[in-house]
JSON list of N, CA and C in Angstrom, two decimals:
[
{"chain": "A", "resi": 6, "resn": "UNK", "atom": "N", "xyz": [-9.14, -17.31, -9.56]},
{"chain": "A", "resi": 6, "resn": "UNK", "atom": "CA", "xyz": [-8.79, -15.95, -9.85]},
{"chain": "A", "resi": 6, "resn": "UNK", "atom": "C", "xyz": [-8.54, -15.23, -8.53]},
{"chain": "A", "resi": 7, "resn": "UNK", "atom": "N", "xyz": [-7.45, -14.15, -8.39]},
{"chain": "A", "resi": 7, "resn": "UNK", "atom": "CA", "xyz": [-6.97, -13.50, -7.37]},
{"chain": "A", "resi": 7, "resn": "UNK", "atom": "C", "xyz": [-7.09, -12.18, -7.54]},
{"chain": "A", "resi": 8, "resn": "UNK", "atom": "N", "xyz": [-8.07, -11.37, -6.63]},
{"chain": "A", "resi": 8, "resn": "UNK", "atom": "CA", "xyz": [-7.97, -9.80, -6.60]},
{"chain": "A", "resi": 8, "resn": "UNK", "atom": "C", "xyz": [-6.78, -9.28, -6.06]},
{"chain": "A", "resi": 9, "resn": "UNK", "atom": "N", "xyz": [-5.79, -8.33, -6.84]},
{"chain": "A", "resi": 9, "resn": "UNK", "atom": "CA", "xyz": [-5.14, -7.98, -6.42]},
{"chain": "A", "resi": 9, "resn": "UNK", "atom": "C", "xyz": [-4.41, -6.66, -6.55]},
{"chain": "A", "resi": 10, "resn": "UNK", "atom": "N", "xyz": [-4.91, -5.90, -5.61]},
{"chain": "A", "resi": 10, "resn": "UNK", "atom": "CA", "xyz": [-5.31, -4.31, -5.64]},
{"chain": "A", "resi": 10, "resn": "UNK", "atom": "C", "xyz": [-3.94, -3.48, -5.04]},
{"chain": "A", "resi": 11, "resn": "UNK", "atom": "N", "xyz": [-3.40, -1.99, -5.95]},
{"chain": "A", "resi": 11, "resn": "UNK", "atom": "CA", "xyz": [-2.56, -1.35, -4.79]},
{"chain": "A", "resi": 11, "resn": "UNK", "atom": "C", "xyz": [-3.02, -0.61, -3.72]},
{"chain": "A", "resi": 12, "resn": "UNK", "atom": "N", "xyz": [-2.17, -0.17, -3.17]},
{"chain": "A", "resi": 12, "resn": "UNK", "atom": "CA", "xyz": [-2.43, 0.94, -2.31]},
{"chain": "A", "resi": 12, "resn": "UNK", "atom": "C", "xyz": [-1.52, 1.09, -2.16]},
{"chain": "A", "resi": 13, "resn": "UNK", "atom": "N", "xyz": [-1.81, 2.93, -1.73]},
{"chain": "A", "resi": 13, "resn": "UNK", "atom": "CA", "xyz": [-0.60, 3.76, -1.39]},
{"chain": "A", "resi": 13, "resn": "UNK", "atom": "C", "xyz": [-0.44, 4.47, -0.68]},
{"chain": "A", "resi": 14, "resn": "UNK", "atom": "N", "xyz": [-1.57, 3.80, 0.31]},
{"chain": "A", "resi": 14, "resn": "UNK", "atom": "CA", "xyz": [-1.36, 4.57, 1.99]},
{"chain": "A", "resi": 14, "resn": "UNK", "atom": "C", "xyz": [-2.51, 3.99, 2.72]},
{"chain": "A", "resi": 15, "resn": "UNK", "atom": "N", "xyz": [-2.40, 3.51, 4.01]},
{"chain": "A", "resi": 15, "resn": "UNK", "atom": "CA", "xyz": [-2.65, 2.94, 4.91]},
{"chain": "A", "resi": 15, "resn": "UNK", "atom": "C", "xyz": [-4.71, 3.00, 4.91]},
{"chain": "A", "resi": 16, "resn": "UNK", "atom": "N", "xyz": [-5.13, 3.93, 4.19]},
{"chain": "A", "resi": 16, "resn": "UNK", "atom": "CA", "xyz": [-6.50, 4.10, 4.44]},
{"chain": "A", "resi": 16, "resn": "UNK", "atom": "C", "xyz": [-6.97, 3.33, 3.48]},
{"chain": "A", "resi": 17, "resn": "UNK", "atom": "N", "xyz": [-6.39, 3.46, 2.33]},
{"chain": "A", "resi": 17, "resn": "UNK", "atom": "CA", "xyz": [-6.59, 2.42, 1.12]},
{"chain": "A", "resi": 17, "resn": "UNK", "atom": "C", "xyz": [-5.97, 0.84, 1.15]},
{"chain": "A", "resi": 18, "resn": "UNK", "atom": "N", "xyz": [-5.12, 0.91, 2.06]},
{"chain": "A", "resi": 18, "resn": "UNK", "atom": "CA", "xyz": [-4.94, -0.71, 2.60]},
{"chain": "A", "resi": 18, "resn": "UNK", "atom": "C", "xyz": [-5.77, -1.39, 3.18]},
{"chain": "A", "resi": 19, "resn": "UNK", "atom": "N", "xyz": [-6.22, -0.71, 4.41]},
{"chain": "A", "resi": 19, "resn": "UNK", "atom": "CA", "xyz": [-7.21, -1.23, 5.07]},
{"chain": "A", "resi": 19, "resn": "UNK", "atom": "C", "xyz": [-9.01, -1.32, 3.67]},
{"chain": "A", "resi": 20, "resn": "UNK", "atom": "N", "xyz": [-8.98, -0.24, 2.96]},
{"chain": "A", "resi": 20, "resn": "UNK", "atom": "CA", "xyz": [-10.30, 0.16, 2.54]},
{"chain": "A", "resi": 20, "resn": "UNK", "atom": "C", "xyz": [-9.88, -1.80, 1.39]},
{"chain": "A", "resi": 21, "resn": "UNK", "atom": "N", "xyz": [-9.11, -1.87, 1.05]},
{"chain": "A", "resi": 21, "resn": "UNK", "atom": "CA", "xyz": [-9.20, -3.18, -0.59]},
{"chain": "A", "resi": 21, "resn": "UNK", "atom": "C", "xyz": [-9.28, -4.56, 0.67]},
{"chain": "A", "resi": 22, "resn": "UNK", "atom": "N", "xyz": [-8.43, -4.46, 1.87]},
{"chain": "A", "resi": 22, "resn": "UNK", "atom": "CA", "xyz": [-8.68, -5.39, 2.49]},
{"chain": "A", "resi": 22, "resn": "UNK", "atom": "C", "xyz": [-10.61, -5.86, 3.21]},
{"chain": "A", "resi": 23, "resn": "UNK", "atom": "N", "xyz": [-10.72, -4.72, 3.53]},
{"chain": "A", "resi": 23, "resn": "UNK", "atom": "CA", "xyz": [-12.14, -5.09, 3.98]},
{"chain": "A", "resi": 23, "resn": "UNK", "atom": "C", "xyz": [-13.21, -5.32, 2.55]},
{"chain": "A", "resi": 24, "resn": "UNK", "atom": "N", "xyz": [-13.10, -4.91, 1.47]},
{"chain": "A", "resi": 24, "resn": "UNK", "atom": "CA", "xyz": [-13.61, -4.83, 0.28]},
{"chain": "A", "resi": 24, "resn": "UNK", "atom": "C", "xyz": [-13.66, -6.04, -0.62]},
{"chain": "A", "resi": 25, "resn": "UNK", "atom": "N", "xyz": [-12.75, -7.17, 0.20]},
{"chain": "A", "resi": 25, "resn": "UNK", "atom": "CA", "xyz": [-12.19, -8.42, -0.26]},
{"chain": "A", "resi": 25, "resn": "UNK", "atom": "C", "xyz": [-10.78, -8.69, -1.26]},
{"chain": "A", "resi": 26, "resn": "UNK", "atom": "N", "xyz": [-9.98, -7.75, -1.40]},
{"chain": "A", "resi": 26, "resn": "UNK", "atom": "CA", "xyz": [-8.67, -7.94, -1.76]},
{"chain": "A", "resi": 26, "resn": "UNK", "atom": "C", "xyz": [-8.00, -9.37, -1.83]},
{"chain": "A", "resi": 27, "resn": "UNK", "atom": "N", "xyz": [-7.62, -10.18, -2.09]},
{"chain": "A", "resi": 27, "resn": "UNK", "atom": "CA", "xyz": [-7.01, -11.35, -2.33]},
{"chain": "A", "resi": 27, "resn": "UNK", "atom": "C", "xyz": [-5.57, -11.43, -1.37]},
{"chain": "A", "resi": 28, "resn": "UNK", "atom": "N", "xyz": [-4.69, -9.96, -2.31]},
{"chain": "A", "resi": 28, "resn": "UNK", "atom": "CA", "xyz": [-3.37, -9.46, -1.89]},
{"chain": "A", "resi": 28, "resn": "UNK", "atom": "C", "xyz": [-3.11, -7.91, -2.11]},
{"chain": "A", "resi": 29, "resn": "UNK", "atom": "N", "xyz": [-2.80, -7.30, -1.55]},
{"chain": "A", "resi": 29, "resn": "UNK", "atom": "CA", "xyz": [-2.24, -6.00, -1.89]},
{"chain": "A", "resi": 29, "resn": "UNK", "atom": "C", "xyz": [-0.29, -5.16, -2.16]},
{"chain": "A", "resi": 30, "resn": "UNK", "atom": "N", "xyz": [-0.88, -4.94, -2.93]},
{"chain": "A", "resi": 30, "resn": "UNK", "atom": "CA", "xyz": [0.54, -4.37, -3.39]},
{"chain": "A", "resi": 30, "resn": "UNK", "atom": "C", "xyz": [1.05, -2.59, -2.62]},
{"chain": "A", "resi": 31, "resn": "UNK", "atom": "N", "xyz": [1.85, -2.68, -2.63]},
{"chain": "A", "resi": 31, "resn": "UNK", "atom": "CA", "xyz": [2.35, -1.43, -1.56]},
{"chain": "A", "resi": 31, "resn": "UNK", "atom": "C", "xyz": [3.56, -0.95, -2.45]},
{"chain": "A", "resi": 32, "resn": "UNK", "atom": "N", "xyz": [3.92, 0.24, -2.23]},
{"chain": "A", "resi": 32, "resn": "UNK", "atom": "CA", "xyz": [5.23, 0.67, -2.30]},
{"chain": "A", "resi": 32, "resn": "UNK", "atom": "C", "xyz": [6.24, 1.60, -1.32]},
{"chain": "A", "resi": 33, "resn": "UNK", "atom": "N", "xyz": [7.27, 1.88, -1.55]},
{"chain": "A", "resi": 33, "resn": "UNK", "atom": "CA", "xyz": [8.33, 2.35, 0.17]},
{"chain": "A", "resi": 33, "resn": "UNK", "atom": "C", "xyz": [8.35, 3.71, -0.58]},
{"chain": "A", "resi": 34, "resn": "UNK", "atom": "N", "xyz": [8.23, 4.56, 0.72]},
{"chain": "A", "resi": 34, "resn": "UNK", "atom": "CA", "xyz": [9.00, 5.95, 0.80]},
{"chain": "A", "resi": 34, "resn": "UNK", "atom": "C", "xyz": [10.43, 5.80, 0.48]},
{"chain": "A", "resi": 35, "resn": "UNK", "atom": "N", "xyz": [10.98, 5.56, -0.42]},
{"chain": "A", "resi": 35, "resn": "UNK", "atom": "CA", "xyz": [12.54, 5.87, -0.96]},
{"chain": "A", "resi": 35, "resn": "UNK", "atom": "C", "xyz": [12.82, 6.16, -2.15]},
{"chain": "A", "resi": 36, "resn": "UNK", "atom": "N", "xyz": [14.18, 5.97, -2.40]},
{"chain": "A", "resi": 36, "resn": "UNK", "atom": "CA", "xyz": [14.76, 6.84, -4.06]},
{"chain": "A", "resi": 36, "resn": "UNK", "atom": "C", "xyz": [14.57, 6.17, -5.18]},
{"chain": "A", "resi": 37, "resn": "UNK", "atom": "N", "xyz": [14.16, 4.45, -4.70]},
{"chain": "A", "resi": 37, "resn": "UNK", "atom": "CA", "xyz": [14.06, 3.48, -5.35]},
{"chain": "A", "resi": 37, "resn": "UNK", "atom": "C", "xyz": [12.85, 2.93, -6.05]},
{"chain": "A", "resi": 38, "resn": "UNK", "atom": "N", "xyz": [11.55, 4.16, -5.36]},
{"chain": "A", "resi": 38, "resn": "UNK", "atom": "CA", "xyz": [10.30, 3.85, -6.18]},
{"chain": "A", "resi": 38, "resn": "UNK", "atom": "C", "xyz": [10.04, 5.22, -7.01]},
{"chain": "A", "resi": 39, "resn": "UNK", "atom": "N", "xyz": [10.10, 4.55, -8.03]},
{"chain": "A", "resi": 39, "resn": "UNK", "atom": "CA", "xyz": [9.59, 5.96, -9.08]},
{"chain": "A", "resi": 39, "resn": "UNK", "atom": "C", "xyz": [8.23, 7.17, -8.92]},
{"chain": "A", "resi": 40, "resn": "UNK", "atom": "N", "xyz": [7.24, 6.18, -8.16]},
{"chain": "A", "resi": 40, "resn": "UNK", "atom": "CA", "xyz": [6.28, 6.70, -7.63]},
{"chain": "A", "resi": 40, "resn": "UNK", "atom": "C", "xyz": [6.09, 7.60, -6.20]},
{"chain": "A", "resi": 41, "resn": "UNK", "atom": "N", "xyz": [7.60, 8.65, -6.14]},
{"chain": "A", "resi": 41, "resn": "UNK", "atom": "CA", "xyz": [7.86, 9.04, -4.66]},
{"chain": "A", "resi": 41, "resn": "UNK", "atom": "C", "xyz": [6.71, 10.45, -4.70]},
{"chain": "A", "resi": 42, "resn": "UNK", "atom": "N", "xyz": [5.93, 10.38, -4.25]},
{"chain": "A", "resi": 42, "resn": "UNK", "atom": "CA", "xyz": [4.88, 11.77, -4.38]},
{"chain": "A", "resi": 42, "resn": "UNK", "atom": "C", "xyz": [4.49, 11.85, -2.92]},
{"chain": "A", "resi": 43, "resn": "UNK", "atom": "N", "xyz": [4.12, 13.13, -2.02]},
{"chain": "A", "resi": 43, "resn": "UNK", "atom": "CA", "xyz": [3.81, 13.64, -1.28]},
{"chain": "A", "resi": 43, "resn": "UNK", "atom": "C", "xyz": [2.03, 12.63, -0.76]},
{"chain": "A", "resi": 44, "resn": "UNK", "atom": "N", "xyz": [2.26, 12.13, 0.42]},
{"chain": "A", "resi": 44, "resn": "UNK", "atom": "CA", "xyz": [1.12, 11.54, 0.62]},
{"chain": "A", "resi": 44, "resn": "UNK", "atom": "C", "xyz": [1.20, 9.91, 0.21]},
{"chain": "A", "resi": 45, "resn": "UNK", "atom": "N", "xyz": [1.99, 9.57, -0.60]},
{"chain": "A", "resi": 45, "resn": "UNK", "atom": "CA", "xyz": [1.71, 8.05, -1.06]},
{"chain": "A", "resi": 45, "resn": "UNK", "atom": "C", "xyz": [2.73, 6.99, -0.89]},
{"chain": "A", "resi": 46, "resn": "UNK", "atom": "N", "xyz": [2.78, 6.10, -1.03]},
{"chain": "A", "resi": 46, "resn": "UNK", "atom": "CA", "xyz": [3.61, 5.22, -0.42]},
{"chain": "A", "resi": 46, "resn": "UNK", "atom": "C", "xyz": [4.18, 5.29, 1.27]},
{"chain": "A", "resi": 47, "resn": "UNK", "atom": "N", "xyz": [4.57, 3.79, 1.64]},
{"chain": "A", "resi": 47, "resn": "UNK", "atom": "CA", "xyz": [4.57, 3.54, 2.95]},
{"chain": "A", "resi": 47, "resn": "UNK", "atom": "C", "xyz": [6.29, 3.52, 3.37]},
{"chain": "A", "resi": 48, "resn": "UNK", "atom": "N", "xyz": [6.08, 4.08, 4.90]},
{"chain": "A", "resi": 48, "resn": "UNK", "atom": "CA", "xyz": [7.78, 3.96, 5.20]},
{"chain": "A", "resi": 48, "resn": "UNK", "atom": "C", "xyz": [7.66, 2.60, 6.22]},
{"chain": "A", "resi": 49, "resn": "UNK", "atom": "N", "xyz": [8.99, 2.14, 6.31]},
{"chain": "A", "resi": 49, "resn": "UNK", "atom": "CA", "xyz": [9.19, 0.42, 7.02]},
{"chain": "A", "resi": 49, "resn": "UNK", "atom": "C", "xyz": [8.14, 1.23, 8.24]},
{"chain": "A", "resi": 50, "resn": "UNK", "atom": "N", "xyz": [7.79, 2.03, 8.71]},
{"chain": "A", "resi": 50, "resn": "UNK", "atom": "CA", "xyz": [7.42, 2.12, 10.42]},
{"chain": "A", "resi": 50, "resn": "UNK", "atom": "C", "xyz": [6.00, 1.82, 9.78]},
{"chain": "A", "resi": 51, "resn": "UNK", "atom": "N", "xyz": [5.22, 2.02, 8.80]},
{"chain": "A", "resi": 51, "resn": "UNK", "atom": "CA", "xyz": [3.90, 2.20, 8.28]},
{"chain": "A", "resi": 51, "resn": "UNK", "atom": "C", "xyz": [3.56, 0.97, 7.97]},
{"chain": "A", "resi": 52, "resn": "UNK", "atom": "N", "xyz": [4.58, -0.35, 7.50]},
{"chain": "A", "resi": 52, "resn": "UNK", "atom": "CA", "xyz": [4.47, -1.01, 7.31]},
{"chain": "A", "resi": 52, "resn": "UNK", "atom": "C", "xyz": [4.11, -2.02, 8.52]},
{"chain": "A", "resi": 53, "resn": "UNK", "atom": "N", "xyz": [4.39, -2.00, 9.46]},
{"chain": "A", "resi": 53, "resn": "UNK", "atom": "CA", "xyz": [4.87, -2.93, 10.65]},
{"chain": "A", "resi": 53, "resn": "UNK", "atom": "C", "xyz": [3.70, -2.13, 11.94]},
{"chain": "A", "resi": 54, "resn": "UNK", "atom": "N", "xyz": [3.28, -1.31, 11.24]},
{"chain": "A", "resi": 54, "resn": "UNK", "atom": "CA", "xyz": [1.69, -1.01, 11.87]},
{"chain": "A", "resi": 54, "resn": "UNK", "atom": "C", "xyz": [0.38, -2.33, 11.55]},
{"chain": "A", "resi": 55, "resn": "UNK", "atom": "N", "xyz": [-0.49, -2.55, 12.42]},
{"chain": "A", "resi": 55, "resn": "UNK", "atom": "CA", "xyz": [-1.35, -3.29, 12.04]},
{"chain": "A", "resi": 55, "resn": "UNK", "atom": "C", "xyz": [-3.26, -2.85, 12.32]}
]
């Protein structure tokens, strides 16, 4: 079995990874995620942070 948690911004990425996450799911700042809200989802520069 695989935990596999979203997040939708960098504090909650790090928070499912240390928590034991398996894999995490993300989504992009663009027109193309339905979920575009103030505060959530990651842009390519957020992504390519480590």
């Amino acid at each position: 079995m695989e935990l596999l948690c979203p997040a939708g911004n960098l504090p909650a990425l790090k928070a499912a990874i240390e928590n034991g996450a398996d894999a995490v799911y993300i989504g992009l700042k663009d027109d193309t995620n339905a979920r575009h809200f103030a505060g959530l989802n990651f842009t390519e520069k957020n992504c390519r942070k480590r």
